[in-house]
Short mmCIF file of C-alpha atoms in Angstrom, two decimals:
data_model
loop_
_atom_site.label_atom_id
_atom_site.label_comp_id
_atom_site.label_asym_id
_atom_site.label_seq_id
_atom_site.Cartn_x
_atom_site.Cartn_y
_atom_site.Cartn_z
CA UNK A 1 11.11 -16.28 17.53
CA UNK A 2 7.60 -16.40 15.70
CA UNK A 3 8.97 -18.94 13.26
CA UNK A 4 10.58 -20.70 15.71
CA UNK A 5 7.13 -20.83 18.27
CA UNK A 6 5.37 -21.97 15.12
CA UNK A 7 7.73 -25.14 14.01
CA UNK A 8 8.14 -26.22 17.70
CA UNK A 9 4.57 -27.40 17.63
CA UNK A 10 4.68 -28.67 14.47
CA UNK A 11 2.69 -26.97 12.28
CA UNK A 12 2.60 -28.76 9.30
CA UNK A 13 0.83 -25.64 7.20
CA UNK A 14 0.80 -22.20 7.13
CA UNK A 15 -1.54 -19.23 5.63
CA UNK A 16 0.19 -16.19 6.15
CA UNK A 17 -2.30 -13.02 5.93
CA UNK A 18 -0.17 -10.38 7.89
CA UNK A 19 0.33 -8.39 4.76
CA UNK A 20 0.51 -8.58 1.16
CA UNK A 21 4.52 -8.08 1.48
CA UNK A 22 4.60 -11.38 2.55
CA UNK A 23 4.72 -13.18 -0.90
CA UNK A 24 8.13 -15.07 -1.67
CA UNK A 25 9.65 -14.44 -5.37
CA UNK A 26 8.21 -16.68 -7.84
CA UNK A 27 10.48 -19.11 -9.40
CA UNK A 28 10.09 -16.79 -12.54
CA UNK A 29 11.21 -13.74 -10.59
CA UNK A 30 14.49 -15.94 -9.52
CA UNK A 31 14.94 -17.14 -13.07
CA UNK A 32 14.97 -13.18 -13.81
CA UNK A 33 17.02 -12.34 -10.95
CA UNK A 34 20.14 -14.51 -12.23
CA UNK A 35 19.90 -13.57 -15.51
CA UNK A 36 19.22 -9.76 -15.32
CA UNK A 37 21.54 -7.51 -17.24
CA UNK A 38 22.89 -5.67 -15.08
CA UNK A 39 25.24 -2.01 -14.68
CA UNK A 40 25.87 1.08 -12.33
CA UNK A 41 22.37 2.65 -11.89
CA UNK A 42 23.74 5.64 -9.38
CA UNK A 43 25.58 6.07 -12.71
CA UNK A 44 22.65 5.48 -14.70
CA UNK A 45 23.17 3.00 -16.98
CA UNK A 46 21.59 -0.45 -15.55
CA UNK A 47 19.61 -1.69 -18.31
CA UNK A 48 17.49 -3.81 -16.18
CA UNK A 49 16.25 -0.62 -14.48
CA UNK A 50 16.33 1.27 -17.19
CA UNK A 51 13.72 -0.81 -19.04
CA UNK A 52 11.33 -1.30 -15.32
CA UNK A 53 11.21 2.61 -15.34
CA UNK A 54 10.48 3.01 -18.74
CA UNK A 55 8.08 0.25 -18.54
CA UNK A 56 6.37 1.74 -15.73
CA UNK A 57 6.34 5.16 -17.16
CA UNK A 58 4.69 4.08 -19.95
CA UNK A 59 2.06 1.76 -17.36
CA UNK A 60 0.92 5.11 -15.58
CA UNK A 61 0.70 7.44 -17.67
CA UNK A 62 3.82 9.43 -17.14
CA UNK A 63 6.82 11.03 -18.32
CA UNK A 64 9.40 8.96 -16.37
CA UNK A 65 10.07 6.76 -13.20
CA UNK A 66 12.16 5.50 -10.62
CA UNK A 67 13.14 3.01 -8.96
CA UNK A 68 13.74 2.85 -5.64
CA UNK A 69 13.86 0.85 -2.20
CA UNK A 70 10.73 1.36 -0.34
CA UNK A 71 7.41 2.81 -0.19
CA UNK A 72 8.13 5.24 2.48
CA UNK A 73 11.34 6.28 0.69
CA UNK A 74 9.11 7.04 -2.41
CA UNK A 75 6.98 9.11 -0.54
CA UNK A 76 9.36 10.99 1.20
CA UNK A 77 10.79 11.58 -1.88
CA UNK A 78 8.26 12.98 -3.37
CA UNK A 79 6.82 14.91 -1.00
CA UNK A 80 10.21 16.94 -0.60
CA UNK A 81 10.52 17.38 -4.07
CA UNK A 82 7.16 19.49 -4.10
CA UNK A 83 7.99 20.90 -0.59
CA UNK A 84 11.42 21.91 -1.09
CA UNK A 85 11.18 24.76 1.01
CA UNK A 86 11.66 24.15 4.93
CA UNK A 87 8.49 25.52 6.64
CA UNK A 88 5.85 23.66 3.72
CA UNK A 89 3.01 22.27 4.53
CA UNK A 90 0.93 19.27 3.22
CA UNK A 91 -2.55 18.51 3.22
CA UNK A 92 -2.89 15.08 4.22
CA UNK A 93 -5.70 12.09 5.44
CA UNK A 94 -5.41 11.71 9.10
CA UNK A 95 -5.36 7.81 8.59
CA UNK A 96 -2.91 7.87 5.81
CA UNK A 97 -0.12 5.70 5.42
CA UNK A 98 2.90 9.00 4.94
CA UNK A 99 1.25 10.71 8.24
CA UNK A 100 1.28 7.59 10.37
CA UNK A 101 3.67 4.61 9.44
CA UNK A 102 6.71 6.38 7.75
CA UNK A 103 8.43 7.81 11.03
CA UNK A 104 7.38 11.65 10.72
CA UNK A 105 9.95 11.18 8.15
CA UNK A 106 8.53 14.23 5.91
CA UNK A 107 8.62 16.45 9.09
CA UNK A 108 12.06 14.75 10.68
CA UNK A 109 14.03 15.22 7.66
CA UNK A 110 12.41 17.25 5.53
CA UNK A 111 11.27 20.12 8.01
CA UNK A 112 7.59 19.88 5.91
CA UNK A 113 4.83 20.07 8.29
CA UNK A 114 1.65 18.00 7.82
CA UNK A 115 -2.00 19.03 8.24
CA UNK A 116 -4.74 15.77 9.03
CA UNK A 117 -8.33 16.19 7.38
CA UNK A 118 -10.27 13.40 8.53
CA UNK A 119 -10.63 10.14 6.38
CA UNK A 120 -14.20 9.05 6.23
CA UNK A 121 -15.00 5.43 6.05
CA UNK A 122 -14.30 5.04 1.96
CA UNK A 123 -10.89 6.79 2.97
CA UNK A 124 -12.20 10.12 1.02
CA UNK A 125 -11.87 13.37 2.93
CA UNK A 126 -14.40 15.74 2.23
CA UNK A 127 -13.35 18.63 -0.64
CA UNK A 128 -14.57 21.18 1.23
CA UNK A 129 -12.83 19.99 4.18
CA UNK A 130 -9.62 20.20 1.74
CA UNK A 131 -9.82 22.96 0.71
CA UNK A 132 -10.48 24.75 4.33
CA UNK A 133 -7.18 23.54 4.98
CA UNK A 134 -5.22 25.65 2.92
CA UNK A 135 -3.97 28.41 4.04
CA UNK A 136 -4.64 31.75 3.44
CA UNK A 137 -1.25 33.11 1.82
CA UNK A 138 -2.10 36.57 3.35
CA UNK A 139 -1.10 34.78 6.72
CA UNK A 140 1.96 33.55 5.41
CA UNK A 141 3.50 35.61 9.09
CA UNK A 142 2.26 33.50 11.11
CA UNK A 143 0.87 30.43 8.98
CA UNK A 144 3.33 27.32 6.77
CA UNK A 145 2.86 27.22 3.11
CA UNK A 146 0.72 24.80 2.26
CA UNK A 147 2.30 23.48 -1.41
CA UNK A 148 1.10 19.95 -1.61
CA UNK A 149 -1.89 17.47 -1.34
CA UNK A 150 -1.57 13.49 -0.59
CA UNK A 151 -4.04 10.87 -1.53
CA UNK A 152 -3.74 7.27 -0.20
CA UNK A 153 -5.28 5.01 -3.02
CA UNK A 154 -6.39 2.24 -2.57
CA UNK A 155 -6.65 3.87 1.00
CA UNK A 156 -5.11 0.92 3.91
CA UNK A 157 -6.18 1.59 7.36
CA UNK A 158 -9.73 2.66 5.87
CA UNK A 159 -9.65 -1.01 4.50
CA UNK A 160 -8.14 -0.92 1.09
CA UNK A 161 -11.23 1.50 -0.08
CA UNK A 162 -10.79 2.77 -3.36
CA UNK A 163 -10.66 6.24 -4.71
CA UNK A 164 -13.25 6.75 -7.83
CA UNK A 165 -11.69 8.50 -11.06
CA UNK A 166 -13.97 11.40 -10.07
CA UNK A 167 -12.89 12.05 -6.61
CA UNK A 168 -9.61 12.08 -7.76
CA UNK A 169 -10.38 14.76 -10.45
CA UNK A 170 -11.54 16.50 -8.46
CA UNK A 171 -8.91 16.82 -5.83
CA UNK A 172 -6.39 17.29 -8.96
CA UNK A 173 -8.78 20.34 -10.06
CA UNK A 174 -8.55 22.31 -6.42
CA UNK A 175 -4.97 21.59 -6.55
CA UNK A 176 -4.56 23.35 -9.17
CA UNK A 177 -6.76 25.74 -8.57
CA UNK A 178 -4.75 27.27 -5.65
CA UNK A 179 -1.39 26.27 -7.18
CA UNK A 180 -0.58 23.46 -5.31
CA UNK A 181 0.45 19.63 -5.74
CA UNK A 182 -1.09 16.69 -5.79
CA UNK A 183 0.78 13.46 -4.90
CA UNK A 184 -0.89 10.12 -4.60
CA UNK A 185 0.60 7.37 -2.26
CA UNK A 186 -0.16 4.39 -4.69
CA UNK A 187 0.99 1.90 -3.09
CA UNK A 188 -2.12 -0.43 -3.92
CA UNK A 189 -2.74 1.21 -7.04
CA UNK A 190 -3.10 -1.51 -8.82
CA UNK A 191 -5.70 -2.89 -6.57
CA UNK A 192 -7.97 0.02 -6.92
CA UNK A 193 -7.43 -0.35 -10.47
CA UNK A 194 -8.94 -3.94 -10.98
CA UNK A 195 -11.27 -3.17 -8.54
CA UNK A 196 -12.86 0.02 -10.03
CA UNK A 197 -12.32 -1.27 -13.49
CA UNK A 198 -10.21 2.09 -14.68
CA UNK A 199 -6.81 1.66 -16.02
CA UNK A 200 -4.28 3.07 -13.59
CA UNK A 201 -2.62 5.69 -15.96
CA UNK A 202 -6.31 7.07 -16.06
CA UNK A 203 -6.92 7.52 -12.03
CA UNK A 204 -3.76 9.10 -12.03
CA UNK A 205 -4.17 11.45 -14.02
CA UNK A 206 -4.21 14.75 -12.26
CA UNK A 207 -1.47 13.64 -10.18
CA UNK A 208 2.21 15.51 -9.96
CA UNK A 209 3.78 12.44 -8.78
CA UNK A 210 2.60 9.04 -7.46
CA UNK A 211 4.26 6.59 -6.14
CA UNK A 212 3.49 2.65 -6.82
CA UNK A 213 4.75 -0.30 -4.10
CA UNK A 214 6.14 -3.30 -6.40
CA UNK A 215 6.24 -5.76 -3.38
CA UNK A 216 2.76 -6.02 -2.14
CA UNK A 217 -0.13 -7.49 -4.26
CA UNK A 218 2.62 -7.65 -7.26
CA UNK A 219 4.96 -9.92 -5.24
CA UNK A 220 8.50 -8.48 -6.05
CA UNK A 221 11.10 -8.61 -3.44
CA UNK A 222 11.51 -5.31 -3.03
CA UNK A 223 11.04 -1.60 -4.30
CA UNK A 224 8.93 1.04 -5.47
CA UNK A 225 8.70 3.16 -8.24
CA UNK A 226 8.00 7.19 -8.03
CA UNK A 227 6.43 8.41 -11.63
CA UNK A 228 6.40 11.96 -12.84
CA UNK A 229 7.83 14.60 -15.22
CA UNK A 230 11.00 14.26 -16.32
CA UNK A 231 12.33 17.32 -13.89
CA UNK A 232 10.89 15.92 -11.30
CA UNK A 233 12.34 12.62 -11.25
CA UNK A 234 15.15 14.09 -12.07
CA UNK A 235 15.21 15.81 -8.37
CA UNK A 236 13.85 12.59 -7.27
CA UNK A 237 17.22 11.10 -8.41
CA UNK A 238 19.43 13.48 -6.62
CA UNK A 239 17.28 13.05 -3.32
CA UNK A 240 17.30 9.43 -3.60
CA UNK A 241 20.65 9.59 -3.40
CA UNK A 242 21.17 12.25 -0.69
CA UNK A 243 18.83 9.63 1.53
CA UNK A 244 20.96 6.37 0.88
CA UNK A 245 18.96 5.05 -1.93
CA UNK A 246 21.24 5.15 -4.87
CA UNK A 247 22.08 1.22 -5.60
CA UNK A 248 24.46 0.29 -7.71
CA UNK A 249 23.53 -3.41 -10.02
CA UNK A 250 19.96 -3.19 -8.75
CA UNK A 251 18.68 -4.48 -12.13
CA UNK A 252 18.65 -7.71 -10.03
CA UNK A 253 15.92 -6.31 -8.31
CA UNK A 254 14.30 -4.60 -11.02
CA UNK A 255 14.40 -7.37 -13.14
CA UNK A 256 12.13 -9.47 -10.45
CA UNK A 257 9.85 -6.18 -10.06
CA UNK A 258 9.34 -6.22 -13.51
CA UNK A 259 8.17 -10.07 -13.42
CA UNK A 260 5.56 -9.13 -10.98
CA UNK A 261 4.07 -6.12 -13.41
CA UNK A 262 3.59 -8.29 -16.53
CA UNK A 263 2.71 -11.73 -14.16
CA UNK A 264 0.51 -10.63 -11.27
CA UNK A 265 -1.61 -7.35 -12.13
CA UNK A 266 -4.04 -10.12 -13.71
CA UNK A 267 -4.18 -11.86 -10.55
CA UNK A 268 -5.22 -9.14 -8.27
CA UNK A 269 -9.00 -9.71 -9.11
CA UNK A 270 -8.68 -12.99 -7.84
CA UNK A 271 -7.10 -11.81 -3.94
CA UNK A 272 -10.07 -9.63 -4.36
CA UNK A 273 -12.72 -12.63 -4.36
CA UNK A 274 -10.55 -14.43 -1.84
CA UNK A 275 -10.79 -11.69 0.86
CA UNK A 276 -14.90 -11.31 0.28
CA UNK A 277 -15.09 -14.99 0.60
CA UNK A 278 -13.39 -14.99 4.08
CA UNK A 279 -14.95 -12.08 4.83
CA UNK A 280 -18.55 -13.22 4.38
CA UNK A 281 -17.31 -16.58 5.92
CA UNK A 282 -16.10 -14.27 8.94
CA UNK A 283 -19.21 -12.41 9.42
CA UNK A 284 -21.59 -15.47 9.82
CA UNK A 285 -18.69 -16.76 12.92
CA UNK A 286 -20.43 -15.47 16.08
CA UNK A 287 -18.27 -13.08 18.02
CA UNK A 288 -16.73 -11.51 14.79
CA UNK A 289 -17.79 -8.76 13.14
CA UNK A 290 -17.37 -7.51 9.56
CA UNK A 291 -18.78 -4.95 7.27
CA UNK A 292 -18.28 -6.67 4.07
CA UNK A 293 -19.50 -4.23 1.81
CA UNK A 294 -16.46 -2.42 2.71
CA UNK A 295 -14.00 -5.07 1.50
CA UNK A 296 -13.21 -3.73 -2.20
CA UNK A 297 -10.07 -4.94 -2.15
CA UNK A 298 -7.27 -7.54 -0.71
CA UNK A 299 -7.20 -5.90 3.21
CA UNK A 300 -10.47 -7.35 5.20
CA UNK A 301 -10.67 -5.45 9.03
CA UNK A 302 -12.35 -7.79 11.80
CA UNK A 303 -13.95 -6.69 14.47
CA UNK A 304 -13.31 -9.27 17.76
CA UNK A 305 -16.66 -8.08 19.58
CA UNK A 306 -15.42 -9.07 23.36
CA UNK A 307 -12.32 -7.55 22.38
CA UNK A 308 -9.94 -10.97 22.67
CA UNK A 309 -7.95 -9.65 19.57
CA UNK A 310 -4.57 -10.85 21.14
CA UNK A 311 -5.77 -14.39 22.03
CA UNK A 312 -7.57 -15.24 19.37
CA UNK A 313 -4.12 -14.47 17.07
CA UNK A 314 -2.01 -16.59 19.36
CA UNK A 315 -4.69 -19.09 19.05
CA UNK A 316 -4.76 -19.34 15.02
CA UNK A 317 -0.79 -18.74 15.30
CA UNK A 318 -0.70 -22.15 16.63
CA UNK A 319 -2.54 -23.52 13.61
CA UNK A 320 -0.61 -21.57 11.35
CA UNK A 321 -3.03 -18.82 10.50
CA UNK A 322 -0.40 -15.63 10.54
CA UNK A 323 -2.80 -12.32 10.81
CA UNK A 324 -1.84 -8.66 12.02
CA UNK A 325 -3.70 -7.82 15.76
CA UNK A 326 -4.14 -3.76 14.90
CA UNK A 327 -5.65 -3.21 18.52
CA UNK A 328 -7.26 -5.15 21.83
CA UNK A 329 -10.60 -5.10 19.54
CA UNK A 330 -9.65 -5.36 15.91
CA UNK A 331 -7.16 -7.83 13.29
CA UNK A 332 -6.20 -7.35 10.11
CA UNK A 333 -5.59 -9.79 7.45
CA UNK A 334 -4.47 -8.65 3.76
CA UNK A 335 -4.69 -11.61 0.39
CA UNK A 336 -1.73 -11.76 -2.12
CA UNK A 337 -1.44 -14.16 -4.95
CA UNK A 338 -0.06 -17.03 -2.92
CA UNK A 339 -3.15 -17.75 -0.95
CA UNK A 340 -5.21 -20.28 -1.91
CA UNK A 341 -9.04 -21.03 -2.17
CA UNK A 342 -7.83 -24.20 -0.16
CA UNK A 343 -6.22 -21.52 2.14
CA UNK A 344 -9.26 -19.93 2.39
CA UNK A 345 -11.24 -22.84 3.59
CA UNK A 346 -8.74 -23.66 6.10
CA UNK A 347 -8.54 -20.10 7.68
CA UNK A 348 -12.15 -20.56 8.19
CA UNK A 349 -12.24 -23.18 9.64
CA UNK A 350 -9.96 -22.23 11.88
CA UNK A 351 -11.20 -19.25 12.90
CA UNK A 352 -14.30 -21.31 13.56
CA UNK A 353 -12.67 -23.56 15.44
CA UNK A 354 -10.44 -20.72 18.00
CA UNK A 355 -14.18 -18.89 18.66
CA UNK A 356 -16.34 -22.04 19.07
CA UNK A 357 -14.29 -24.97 20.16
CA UNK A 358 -15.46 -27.17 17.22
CA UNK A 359 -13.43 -28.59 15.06
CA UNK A 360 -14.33 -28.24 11.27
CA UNK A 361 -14.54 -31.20 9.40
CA UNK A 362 -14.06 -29.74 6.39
CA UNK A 363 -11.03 -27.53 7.13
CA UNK A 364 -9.86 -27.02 3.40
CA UNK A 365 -6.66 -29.29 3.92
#
């Protein structure tokens, strides 16, 4: 209906900043597609997903990989591969992406039960705050297990903050410390990569598994990849399976995924400029707000001050400007590689436009 709202008043462009999964396949990734060699993967033996995982492996730092279809079927994944006892618990950011988009999934199917610290602004929670969450095994009457800790990095509803090498540390040191796990939800990894200036296998370093999102900033179709030990993916296998996940010639996927890993890591840097540009172009719009030393990455938070969220999106809908209303007072809008300086300019200028009733001369077109 959207599309069809949006063509019926003839909208002869459109900048679509709803999300970084928003990117079509590159003519490369369809070139890939058709040719890909292809075989039964449930069976193991795809050689197009054979050489992602290996390839991605290799990328982070770890043992093995796999490929799957989603980011929330990653983490789930993983998170019952540490937790594989009903009655677990994991110690989890209370704005992260496992405890508040993925359906309860880890409690629903997996019978693990989550504990929330609180994310601060740079999407850190506090060690100490960490660490008071786990429980006391002497209570283990009364209390869950706690067997697992999450990280969100870069970290999404905090803004796409990133996680510093030495946070991370030392996270992965109190983990093991008290004998637990430490997953990381990666599914901007590579963003907090480029933006910190560490190579990815290094900030994940301490982790027991992470899992990386191949159809955001690097623009594949679909999938994710969970990395890890070789007996953990190994139970990773058999659960991807027991959840619906085991494809059979998905090397046509894979070989797209693996496109967007060698093509569009190097143009992550770039989104990143984009989204301070708008945002700095935002924050000098009266009746937005935007802290703009807290855009690190691709994901840019606005602040509508007389809380018009709603009609300023239908508004910019009209002109084609796509973003994601998150409440009555705030929007959301999130760069991949198929936005344009030129896009920039326009989305300015229309946001300019919707708030003063001006229109831009210069609107980028």
């Amino acid at each position: 209906m959207v599309a069809e709202s949006r063509h019926s008043r003839m909208v002869t462009r459109t900048v679509d900043l709803r999300s970084d999964t928003v990117s079509k396949p590159t003519e490369a990734m369809r070139a890939a597609m058709a040719n890909a060699e292809v075989d039964d993967d449930v069976l193991g033996h795809d050689p197009s997903a054979l050489r992602l995982e290996t390839e991605m492996a290799k990328i982070m730092g770890k043992e093995a990989a796999l490929f799957v279809p989603s980011g929330t079927m990653s983490n789930l994944i993983s998170v019952l591969v540490h937790c594989n006892i009903r009655g677990s618990e994991v110690i989890l950011g209370s704005k992260s992406h496992i405890h508040i988009y993925e359906n309860g999934g880890i409690s629903t199917i997996g019978g693990v039960h989550p504990r929330t610290v609180k994310n601060n602004e740079d999407g850190t929670m506090d060690i100490d705050l960490i660490e008071a969450a786990i429980r006391d095994p002497r209570g283990e009457i009364v209390y869950p297990t706690t067997r697992l800790i999450c990280l969100e990095n870069s970290q999404g509803s905090c803004g796409g903050r990133c996680l510093s090498v030495e946070y991370t540390d030392r996270v992965g040191e109190l983990a093991k410390k008290h004998g637990l796990k430490l997953h990381i939800d990666g599914a901007r990894i590579f963003n907090a990569s480029v933006a910190l200036g560490v190579p990815v296998s290094r900030l994940v370093q301490d982790a027991d598994s992470v899992s990386v999102c191949l159809s955001k900033g690097l623009g594949a179709p679909v999938g994710s990849v969970i990395v890890g030990s070789k007996s953990f993916v190994a139970k990773a296998r058999i659960l991807r399976k027991t959840l619906g996940g085991g494809m059979r010639q998905v090397g046509v996927l894979c070989a797209a995924a693996l496109v967007g890993v060698q093509e569009n890591v190097s143009k992550l840097e770039d989104d990143h400029k984009k989204a301070k540009m708008l945002a700095e172009g935002l924050n000098q719009i009266k009746g937005l707000r935007v802290n703009v030393a807290a855009v690190e990455t691709n994901i840019i938070y606005i602040d509508v001050v007389e809380g018009a969220a709603e009609k300023l999106c239908k508004n910019l809908e009209q002109h084609g400007i796509l973003i994601m209303q998150e409440s009555p007072i705030s929007i959301r809008v999130a760069f991949h590689h198929q936005i344009s300086a030129s896009d920039v300019q326009y989305t300015l200028s229309c946001f300019k436009q919707a708030l003063t009733g001006v229109v831009q001369e210069d609107n980028g077109i």
